[in-house]
Tab-separated table of C-alpha atoms in Angstrom:
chain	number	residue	atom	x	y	z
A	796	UNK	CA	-81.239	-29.912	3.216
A	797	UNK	CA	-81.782	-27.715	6.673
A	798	UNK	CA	-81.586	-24.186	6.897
A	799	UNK	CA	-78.317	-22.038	7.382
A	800	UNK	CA	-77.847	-20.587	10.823
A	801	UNK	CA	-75.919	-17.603	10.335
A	802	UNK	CA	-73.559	-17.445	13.031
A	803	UNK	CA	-73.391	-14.289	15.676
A	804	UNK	CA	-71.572	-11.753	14.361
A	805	UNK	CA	-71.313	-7.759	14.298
A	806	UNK	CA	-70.705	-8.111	10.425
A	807	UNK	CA	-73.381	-7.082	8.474
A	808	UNK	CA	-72.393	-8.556	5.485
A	809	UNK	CA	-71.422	-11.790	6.590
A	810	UNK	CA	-74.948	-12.133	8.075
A	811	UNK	CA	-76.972	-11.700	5.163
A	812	UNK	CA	-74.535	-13.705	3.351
A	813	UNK	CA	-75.477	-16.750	5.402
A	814	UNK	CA	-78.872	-15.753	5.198
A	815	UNK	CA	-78.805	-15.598	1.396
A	816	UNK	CA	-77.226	-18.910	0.935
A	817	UNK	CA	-79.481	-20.445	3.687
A	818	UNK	CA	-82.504	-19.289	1.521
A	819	UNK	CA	-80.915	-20.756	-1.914
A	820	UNK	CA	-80.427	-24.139	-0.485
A	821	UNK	CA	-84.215	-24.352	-0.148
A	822	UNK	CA	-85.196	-22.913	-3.360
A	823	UNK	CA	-86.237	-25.671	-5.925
A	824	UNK	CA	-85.715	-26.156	-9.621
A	825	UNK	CA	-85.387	-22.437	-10.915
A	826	UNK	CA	-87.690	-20.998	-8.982
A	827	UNK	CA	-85.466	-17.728	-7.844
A	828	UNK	CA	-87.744	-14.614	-7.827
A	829	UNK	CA	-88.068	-15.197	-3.939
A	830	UNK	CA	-84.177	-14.584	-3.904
A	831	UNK	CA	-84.761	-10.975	-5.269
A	832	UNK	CA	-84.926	-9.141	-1.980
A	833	UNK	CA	-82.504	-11.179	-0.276
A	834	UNK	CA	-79.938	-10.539	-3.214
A	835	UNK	CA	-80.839	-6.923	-3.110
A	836	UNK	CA	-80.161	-6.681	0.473
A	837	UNK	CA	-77.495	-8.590	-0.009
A	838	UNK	CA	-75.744	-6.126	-2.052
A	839	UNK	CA	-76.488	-2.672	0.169
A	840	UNK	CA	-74.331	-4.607	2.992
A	841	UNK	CA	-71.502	-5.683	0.284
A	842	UNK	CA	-71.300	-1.622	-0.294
A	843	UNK	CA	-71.404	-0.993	3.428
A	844	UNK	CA	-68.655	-3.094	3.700
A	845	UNK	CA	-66.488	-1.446	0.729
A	846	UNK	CA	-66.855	2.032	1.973
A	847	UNK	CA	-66.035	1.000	6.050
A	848	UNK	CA	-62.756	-0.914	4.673
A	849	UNK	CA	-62.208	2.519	2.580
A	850	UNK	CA	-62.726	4.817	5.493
A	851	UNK	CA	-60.167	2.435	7.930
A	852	UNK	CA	-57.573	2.083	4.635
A	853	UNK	CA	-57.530	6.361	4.673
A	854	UNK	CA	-57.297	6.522	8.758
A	855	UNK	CA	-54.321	3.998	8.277
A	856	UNK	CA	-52.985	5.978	6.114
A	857	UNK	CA	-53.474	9.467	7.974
A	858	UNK	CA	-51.702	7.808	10.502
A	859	UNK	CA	-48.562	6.794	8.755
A	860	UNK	CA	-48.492	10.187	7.248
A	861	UNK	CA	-48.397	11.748	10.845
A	862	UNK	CA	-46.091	9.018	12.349
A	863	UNK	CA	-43.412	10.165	9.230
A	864	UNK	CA	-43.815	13.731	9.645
A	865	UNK	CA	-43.180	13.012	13.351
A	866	UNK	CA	-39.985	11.011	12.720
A	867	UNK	CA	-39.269	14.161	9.989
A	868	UNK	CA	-39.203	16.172	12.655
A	869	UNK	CA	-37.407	14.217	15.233
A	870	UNK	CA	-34.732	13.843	12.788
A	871	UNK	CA	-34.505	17.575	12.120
A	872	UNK	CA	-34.042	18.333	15.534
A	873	UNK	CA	-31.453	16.054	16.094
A	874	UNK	CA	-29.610	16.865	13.365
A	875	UNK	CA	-30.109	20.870	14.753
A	876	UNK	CA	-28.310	19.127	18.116
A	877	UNK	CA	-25.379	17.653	16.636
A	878	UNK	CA	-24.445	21.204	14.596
A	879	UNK	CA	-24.928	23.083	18.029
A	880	UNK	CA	-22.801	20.365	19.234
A	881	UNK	CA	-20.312	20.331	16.818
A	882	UNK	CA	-20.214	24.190	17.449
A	883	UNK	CA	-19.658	23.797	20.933
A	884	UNK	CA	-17.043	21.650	20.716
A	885	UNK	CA	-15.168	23.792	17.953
A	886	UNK	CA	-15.190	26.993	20.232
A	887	UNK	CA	-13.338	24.494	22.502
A	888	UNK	CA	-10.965	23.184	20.309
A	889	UNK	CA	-10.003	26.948	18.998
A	890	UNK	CA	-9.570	27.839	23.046
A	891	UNK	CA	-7.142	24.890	24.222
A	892	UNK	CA	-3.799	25.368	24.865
A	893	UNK	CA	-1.157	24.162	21.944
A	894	UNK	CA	2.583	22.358	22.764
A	895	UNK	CA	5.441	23.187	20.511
A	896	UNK	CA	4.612	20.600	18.186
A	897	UNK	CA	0.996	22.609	17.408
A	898	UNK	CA	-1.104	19.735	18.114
A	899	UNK	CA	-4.185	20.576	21.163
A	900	UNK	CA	-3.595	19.153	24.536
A	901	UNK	CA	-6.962	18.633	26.271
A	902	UNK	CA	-7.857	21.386	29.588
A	903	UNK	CA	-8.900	18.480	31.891
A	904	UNK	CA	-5.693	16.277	31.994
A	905	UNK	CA	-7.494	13.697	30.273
A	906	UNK	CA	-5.453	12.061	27.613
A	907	UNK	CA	-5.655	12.619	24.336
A	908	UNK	CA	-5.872	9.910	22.646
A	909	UNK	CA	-7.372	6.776	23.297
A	910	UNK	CA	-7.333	2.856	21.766
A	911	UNK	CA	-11.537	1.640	20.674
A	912	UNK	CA	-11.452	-1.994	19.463
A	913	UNK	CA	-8.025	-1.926	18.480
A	914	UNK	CA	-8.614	1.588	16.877
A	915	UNK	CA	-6.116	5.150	17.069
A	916	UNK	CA	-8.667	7.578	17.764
A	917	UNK	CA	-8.651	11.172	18.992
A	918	UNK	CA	-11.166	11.415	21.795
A	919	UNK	CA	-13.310	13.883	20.323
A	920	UNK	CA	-12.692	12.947	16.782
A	921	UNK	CA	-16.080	12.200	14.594
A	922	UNK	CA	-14.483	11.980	11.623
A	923	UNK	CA	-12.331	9.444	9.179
A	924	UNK	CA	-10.719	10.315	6.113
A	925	UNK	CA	-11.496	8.231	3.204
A	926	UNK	CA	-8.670	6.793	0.766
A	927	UNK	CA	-9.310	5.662	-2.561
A	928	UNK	CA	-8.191	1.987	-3.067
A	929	UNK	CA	-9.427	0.335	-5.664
A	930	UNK	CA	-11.864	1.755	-8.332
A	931	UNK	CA	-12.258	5.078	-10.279
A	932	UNK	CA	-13.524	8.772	-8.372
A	933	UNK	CA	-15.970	9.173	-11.093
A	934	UNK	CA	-18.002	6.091	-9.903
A	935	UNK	CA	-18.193	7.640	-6.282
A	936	UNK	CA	-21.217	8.584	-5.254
A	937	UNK	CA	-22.030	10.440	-1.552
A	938	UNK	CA	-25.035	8.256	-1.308
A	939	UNK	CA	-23.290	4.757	-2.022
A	940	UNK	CA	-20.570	5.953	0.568
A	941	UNK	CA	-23.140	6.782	3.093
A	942	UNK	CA	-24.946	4.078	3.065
A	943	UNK	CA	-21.450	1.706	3.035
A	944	UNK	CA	-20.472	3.144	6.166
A	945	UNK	CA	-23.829	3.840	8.037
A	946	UNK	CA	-23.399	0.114	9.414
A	947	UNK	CA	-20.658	1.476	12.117
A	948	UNK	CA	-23.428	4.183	13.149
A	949	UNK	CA	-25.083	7.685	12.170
A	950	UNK	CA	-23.225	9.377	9.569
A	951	UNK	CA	-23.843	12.996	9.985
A	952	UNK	CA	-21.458	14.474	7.119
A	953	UNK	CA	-20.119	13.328	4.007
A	954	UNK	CA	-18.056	15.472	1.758
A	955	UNK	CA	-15.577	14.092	-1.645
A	956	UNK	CA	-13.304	15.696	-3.159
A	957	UNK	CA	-12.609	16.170	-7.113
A	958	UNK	CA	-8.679	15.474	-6.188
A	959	UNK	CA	-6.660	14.367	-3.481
A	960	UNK	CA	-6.303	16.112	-0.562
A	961	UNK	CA	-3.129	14.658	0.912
A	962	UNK	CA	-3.780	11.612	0.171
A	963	UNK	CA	-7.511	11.559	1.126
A	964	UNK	CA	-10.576	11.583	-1.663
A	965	UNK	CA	-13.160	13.323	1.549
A	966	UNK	CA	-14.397	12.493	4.562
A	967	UNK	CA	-17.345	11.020	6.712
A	968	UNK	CA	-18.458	13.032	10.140
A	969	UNK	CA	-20.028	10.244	12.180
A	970	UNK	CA	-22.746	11.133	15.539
A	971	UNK	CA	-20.169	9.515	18.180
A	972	UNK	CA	-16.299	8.970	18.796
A	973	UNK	CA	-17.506	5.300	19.317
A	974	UNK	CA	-18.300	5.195	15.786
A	975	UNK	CA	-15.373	6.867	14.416
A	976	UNK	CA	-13.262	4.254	15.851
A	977	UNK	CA	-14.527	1.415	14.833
A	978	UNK	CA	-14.920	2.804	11.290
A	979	UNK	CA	-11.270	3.401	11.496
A	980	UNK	CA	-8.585	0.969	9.354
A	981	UNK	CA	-11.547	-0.329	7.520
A	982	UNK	CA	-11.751	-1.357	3.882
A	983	UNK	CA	-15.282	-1.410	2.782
A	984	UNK	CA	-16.977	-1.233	-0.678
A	985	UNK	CA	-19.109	1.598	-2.244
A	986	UNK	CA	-20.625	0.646	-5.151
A	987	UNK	CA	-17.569	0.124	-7.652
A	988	UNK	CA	-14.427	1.569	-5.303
A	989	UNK	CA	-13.299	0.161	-2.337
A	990	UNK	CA	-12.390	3.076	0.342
A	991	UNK	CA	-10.127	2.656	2.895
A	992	UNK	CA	-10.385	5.153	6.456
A	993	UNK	CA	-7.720	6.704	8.083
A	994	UNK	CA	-7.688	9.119	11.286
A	995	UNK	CA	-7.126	12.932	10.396
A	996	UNK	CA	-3.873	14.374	10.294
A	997	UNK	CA	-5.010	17.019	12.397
A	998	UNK	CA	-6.027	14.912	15.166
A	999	UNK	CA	-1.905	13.090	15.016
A	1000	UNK	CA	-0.202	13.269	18.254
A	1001	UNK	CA	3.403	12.545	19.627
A	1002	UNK	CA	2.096	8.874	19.751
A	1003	UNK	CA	2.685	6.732	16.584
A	1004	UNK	CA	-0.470	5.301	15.445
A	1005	UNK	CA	0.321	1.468	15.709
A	1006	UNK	CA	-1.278	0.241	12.613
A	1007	UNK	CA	0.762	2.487	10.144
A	1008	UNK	CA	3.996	3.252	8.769
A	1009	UNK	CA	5.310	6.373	6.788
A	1010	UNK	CA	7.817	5.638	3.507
A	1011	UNK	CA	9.823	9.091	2.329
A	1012	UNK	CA	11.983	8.703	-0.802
A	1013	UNK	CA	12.827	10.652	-4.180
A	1014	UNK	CA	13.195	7.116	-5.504
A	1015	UNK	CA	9.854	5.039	-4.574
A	1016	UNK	CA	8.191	4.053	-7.603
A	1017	UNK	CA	6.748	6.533	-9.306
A	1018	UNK	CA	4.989	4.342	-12.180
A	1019	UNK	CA	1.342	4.619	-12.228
A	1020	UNK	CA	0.619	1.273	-10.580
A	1021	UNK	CA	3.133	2.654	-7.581
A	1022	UNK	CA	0.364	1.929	-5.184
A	1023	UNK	CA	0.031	-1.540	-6.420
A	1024	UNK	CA	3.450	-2.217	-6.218
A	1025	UNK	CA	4.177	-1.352	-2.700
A	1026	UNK	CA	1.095	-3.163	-1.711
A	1027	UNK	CA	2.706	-6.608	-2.902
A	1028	UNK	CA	5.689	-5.702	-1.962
A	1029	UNK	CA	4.305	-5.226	2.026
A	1030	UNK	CA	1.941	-7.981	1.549
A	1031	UNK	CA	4.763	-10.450	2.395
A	1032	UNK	CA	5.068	-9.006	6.086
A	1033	UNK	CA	1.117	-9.010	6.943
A	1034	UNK	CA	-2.255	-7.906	5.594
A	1035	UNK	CA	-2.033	-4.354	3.721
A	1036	UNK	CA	-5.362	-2.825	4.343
A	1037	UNK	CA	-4.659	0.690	2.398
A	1038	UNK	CA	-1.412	2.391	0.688
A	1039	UNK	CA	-2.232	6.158	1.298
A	1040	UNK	CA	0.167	8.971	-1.016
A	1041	UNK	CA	0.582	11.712	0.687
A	1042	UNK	CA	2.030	14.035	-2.449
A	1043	UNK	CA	5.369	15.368	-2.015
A	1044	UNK	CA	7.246	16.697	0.287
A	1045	UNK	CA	10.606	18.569	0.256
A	1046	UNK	CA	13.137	18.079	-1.653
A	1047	UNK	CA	10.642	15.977	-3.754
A	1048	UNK	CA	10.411	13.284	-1.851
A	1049	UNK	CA	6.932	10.815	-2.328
A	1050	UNK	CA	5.144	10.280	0.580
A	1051	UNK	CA	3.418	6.893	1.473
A	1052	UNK	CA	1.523	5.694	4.513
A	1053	UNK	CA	0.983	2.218	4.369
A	1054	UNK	CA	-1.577	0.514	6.664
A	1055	UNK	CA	-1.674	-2.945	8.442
A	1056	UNK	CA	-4.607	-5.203	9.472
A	1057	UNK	CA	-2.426	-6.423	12.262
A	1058	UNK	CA	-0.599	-3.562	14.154
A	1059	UNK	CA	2.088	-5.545	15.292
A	1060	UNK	CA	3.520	-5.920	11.399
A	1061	UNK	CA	3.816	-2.212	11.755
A	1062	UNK	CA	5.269	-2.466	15.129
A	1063	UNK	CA	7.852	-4.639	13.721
A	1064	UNK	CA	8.672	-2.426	10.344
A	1065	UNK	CA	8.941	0.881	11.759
A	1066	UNK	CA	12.843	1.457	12.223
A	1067	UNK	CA	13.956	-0.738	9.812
A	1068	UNK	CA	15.199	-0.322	6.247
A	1069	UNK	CA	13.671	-2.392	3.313
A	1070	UNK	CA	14.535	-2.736	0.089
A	1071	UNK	CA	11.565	-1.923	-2.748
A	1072	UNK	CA	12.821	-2.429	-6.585
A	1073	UNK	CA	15.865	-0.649	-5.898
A	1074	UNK	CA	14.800	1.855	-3.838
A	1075	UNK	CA	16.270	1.455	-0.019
A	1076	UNK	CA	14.009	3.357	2.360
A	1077	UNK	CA	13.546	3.623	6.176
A	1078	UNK	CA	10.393	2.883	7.822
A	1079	UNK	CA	9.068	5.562	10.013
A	1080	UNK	CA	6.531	5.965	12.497
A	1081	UNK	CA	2.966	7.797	11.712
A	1082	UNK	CA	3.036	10.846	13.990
A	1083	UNK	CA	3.415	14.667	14.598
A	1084	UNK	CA	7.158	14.058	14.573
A	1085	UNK	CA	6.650	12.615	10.825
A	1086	UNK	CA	3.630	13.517	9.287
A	1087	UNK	CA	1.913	16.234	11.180
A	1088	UNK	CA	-0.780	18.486	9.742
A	1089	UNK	CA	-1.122	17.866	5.890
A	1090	UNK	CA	-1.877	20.598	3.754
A	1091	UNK	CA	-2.782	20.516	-0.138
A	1092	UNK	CA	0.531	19.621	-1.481
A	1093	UNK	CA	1.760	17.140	1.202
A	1094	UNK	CA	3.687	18.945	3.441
A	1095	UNK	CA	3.816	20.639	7.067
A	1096	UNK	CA	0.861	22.758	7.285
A	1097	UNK	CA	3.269	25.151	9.807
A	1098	UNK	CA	6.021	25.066	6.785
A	1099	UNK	CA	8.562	23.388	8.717
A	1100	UNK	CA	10.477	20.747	7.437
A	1101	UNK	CA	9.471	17.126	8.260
A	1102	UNK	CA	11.719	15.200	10.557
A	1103	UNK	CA	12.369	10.850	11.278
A	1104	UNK	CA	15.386	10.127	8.975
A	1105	UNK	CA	17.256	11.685	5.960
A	1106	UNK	CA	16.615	10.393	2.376
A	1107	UNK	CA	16.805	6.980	1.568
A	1108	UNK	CA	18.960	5.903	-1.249
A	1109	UNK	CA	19.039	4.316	-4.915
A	1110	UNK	CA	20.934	0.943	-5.240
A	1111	UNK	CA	23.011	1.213	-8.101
């Protein structure tokens, strides 16, 4: 058999390797004492090779280590930016003009409101409130709802509540309006609960929001399962995507918002009287004029009475 020619190479180890092999294809019978240096130098490159790998595995990993802190950091100061900017735009808020109705009218003439993918959405609005559907509030977790909702973009604030806050379990604070929106009338799963998103009562204006229509009665159901039952009961005009209580409100009357998929069902509802069990109740709009700002126990946070209808009545 002819010799090995090792081939050109830079690696050291890979050359005496050839080398070595090319010499033990010419040794006869057992006669390997003339392998002894070879093998010897054989082994020097195999630990030149182990500690060069070892030196390039720690460099790799300085690296990484310096390529997280910098993202670390870049993260920190972004987050910095969107608290200066929430600042900002607080002072602003606080500084616009109000109407009679106490909701802010923007300085610029621009409007107010505006319609993203189908969405309601105030246009400086980061934030959707979050309505328990389906599932238990112990089994809520922030991180589970973070990460649920992080698909519709950066979520830069997540708070839950231990009760209801009309109607709402907490809230998510997303980086843009853009995200907001489409986040908005969405039904999406955290962990064991299914959370539905609503816009803010604070940000309600004079314009209904077209998915959504408020129920006011002293006789809805008021089983435990009440939420289930109006669900079915709307189901048979479109797609329900959340049933919202709001608490009570005067004379106590139970408040209900319940949501459509499709905004023309609650186009089509809103005005009209429906019968539930045998409770007869007249659909409203979701507004100022109806709703307003929420406080704790479900009514007007300005203490006026809410207006769009009297009570509806029992069928006897």
């Amino acid at each position: 058999m002819g010799s090995l020619v090792p081939p050109p190479t830079s690696d050291h180890f890979t050359s005496e390797l050839c080398l070595f092999l090319s010499a033990l294809s010419t040794t006869r019978g057992t006669e390997f004492d003339s392998l002894a240096s070879q093998l010897v130098r054989l082994r020097e490159a195999l630990l030149e090779e182990a500690a060069r790998e070892t030196d390039e595995s720690e460099n790799d990993t300085s690296e990484d280590d310096r390529e997280t802190v910098e993202e670390t950091l870049s993260d920190s100061s972004t987050e910095r930016d969107t608290e200066e900017e929430k600042s900002d735009l607080l002072v602003e808020e606080n500084t616009r003009p109000t109407n009679e109705s106490g909701y802010t009218r923007p300085t610029n003439g621009s409007s107010y409101t505006a319609t993203i993918n189908g969405s309601f959405v105030s246009s400086n609005n980061h934030r959707v409130m979050l309505s328990l559907q389906r599932g238990a509030r112990w089994e809520l977790e922030k991180r589970l709802v973070t990460q649920a909702f992080s698909h519709f973009g950066k979520v830069v604030r997540a708070r839950l509540y231990e009760k209801p806050v009309s109607g709402a379990w907490g809230f998510l604070e997303f980086r843009t309006t853009q995200s907001a929106a489409e986040a908005l009338n969405q039904v999406v799963r955290a962990g064991n609960c299914w959370l539905h998103t609503t816009l803010p009562h604070s940000c309600l204006t004079q314009l209904p929001v077209p998915h959504q229509i408020l129920l006011e009665s002293r006789y809805l159901p008021q089983v435990w399962e009440k939420e289930i039952v109006l669900r079915s009961f709307f189901s048979k005009f479109g797609v329900v995507s959340g049933v919202t209580m709001l608490g009570f409100g005067q004379q106590r009357m139970q408040r209900f918002i319940i949501s459509f998929k499709d905004s023309s069902v609650a186009q089509e509802l809103i005005g009209t009287t429906v019968k539930i069990l045998t409770c007869t109740v007249l659909v409203k709009e979701v507004s100022t004029s109806t709703v307003g700002g929420m406080g704790e126990k479900g009514g007007r946070m300005d203490g006026t009475a809410v207006s769009g209808g009297g009570d509806a009545r029992r069928d006897r």
